C-alpha positions as YAML, in Angstrom:
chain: A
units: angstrom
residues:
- id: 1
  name: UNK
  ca: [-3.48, 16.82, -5.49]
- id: 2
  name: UNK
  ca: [-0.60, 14.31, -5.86]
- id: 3
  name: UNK
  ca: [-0.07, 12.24, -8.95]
- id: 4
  name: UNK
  ca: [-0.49, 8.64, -8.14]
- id: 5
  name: UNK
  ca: [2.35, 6.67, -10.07]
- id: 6
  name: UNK
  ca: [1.49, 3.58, -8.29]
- id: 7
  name: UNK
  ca: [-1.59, 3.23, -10.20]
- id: 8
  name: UNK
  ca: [0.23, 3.36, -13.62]
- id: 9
  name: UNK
  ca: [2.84, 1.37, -12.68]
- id: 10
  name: UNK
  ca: [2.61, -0.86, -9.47]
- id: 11
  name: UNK
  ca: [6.15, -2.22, -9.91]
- id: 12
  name: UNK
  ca: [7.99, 0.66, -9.63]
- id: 13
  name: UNK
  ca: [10.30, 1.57, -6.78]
- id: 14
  name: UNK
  ca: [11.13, 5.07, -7.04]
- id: 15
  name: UNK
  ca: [10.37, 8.00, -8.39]
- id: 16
  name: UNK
  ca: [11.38, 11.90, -8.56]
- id: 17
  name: UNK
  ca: [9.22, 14.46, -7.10]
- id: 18
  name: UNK
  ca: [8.38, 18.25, -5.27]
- id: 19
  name: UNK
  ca: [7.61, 18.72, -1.79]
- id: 20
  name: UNK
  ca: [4.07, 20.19, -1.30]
- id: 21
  name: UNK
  ca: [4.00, 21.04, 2.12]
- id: 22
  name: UNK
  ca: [5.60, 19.54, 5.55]
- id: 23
  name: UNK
  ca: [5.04, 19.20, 9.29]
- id: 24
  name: UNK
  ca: [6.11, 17.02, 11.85]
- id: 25
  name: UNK
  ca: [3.11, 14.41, 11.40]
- id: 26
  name: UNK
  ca: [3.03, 14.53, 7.41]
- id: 27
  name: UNK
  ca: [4.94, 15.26, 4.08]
- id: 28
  name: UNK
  ca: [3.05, 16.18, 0.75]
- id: 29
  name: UNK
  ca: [4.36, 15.43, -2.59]
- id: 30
  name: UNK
  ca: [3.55, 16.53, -5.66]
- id: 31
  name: UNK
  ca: [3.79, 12.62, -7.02]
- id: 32
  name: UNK
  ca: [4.11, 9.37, -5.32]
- id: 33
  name: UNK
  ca: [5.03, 5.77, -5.65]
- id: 34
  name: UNK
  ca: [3.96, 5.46, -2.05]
- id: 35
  name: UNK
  ca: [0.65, 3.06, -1.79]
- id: 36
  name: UNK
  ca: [-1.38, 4.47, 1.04]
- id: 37
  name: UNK
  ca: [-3.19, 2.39, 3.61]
- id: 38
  name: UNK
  ca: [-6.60, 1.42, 2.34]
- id: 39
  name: UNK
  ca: [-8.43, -1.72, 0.32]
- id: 40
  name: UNK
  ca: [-7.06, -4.29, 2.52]
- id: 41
  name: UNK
  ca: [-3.34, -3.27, 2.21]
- id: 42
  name: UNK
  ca: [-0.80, -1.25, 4.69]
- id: 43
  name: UNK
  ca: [0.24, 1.63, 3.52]
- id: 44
  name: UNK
  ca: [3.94, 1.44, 2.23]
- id: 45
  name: UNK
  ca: [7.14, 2.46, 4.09]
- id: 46
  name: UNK
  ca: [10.83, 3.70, 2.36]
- id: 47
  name: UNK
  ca: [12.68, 6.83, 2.33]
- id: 48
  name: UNK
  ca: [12.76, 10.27, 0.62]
- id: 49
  name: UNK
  ca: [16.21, 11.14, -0.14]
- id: 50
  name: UNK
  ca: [16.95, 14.64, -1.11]
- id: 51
  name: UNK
  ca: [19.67, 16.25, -3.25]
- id: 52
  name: UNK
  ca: [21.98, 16.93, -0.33]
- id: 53
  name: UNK
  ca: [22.31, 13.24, 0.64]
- id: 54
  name: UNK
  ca: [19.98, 13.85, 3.53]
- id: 55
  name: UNK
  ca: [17.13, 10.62, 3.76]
- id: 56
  name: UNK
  ca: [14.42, 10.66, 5.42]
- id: 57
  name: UNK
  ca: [12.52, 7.56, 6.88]
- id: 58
  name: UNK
  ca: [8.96, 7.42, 6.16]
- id: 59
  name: UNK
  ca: [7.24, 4.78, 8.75]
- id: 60
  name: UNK
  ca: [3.85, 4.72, 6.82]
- id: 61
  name: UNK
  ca: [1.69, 6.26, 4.48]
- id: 62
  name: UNK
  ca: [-2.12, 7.38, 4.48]
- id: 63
  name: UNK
  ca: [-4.36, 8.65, 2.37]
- id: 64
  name: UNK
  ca: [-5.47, 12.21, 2.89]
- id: 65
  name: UNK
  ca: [-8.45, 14.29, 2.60]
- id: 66
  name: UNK
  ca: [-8.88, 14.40, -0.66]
- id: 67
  name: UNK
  ca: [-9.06, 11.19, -3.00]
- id: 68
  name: UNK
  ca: [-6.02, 12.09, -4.90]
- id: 69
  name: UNK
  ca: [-3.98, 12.80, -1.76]
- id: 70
  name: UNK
  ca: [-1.51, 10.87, -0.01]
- id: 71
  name: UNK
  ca: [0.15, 11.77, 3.02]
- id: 72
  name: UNK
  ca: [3.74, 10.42, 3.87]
- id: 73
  name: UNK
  ca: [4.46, 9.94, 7.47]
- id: 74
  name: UNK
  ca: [8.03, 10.56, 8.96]
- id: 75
  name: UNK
  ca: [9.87, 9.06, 11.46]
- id: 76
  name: UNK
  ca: [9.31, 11.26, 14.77]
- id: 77
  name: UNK
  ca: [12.28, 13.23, 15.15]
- id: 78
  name: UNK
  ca: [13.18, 13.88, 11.66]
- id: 79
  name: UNK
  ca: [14.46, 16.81, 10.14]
- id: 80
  name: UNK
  ca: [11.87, 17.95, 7.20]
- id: 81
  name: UNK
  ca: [12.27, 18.93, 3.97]
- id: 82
  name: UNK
  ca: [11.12, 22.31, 3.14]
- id: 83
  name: UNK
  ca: [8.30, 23.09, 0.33]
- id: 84
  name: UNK
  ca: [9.62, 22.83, -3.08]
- id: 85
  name: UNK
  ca: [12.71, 20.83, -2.36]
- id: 86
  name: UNK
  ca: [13.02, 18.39, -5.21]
- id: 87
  name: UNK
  ca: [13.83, 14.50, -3.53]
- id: 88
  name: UNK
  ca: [13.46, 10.78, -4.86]
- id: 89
  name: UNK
  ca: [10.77, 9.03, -2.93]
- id: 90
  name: UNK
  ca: [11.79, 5.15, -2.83]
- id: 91
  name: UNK
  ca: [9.50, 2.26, -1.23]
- id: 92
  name: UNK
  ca: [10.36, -0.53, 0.66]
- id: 93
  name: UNK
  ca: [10.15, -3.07, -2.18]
- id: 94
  name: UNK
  ca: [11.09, -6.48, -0.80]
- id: 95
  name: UNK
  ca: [8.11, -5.48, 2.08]
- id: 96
  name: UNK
  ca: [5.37, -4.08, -1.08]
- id: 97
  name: UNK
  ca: [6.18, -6.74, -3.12]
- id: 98
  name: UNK
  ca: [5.61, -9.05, 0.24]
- id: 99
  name: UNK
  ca: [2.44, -7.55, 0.41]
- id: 100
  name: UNK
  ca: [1.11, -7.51, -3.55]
- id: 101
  name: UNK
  ca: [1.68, -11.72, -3.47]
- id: 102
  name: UNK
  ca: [-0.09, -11.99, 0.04]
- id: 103
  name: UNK
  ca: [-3.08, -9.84, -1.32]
- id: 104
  name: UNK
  ca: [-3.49, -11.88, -4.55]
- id: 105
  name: UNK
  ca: [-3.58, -15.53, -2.69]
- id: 106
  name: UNK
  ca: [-5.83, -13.92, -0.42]
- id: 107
  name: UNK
  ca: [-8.39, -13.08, -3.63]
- id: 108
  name: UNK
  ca: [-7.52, -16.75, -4.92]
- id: 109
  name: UNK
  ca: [-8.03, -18.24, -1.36]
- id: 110
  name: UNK
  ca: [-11.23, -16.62, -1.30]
- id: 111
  name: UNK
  ca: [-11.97, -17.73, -5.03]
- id: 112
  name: UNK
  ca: [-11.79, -20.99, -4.00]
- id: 113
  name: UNK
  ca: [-12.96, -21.42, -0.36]
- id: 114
  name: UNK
  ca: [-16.83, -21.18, -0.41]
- id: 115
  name: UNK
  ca: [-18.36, -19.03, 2.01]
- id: 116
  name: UNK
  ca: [-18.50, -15.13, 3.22]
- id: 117
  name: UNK
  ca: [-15.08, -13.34, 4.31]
- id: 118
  name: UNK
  ca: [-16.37, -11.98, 7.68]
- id: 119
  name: UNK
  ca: [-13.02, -9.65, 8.52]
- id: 120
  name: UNK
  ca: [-9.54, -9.88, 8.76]
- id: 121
  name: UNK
  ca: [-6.00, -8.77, 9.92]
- id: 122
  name: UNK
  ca: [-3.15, -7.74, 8.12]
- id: 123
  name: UNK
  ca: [0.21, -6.92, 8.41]
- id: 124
  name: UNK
  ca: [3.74, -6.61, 7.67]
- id: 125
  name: UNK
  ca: [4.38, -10.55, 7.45]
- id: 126
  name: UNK
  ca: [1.04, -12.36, 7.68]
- id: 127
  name: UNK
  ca: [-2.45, -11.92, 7.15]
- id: 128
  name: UNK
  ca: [-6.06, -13.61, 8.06]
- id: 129
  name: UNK
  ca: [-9.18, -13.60, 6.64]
- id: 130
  name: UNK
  ca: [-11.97, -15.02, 8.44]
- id: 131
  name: UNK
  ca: [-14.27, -16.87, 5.77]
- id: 132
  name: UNK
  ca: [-17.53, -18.09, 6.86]
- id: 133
  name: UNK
  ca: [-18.77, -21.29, 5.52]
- id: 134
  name: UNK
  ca: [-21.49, -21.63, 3.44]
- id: 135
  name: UNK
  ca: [-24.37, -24.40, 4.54]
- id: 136
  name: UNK
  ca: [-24.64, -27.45, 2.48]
- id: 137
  name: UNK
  ca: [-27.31, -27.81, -0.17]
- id: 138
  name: UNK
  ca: [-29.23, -30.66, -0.83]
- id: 139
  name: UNK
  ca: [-27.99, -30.64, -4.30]
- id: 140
  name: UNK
  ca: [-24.70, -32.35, -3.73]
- id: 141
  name: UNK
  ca: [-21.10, -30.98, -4.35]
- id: 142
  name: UNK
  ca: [-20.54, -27.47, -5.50]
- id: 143
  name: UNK
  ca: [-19.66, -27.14, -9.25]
- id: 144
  name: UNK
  ca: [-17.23, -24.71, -10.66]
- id: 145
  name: UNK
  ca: [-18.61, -21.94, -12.32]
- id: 146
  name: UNK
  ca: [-16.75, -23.12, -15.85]
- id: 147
  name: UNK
  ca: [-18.25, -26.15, -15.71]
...
């Protein structure tokens, strides 16, 4: 199980933390401000940079089997950290905070835009929604819900 800072805290960068377990295709820590792929959003990218000045690129992160795990991805190539090695594990945060502004006008977009969202894309630097639209009524111009 990894403890998921993210969801305390969504603006944080960094933050200390134990190596669970590592291979070549995944790194487990024991706590993470990594956001993993899911709800809409790209998982986040960074670096884990251990005590010996060593860092180590992470190019995405997924969730894993369980719902409390998250697995880290590294670069291919890279050297890994062994279990129990104590690192900082630091996001990308011009790219998350990219993505936290797109994935709020994309709720207000869809706030405001009547009709269905039928799918999407996303990505690093844009995203698309496809919205269909709803069919006239007879009654006239939709009112806001306040009014």
């Amino acid at each position: 199980m990894t403890e998921l800072i993210f969801r305390d805290d969504g603006y944080l960068r960094s933050c200390d933390a134990r190596v669970i377990a590592a291979d070549a295709r995944r790194i487990r820590l024991d706590r993470t401000v990594f956001y993993p792929m899911g709800g809409g959003q790209p998982g986040d990218i960074g670096v884990l940079r251990l005590a010996s000045g060593q860092t180590l690129t992470i190019v995405d992160t997924i969730k894993g089997e369980s719902a409390d795990e998250v697995i880290h991805i590294p670069s291919p190539g890279s050297p890994l950290p062994e279990s129990g090695v104590e690192l900082v594990a630091e996001i990308d945060w011009d790219r998350r905070y990219r993505l936290m502004r797109m994935h709020t006008c994309l709720h207000l977009l869809c706030s405001v835009v009547p009709g269905a969202v039928t799918g999407g894309q996303r990505a690093a630097r844009f995203r698309r929604a496809g919205i269909e639209p709803r069919q006239r009524s007879d009654r006239g111009t939709p009112q806001c819900a306040d009014r």
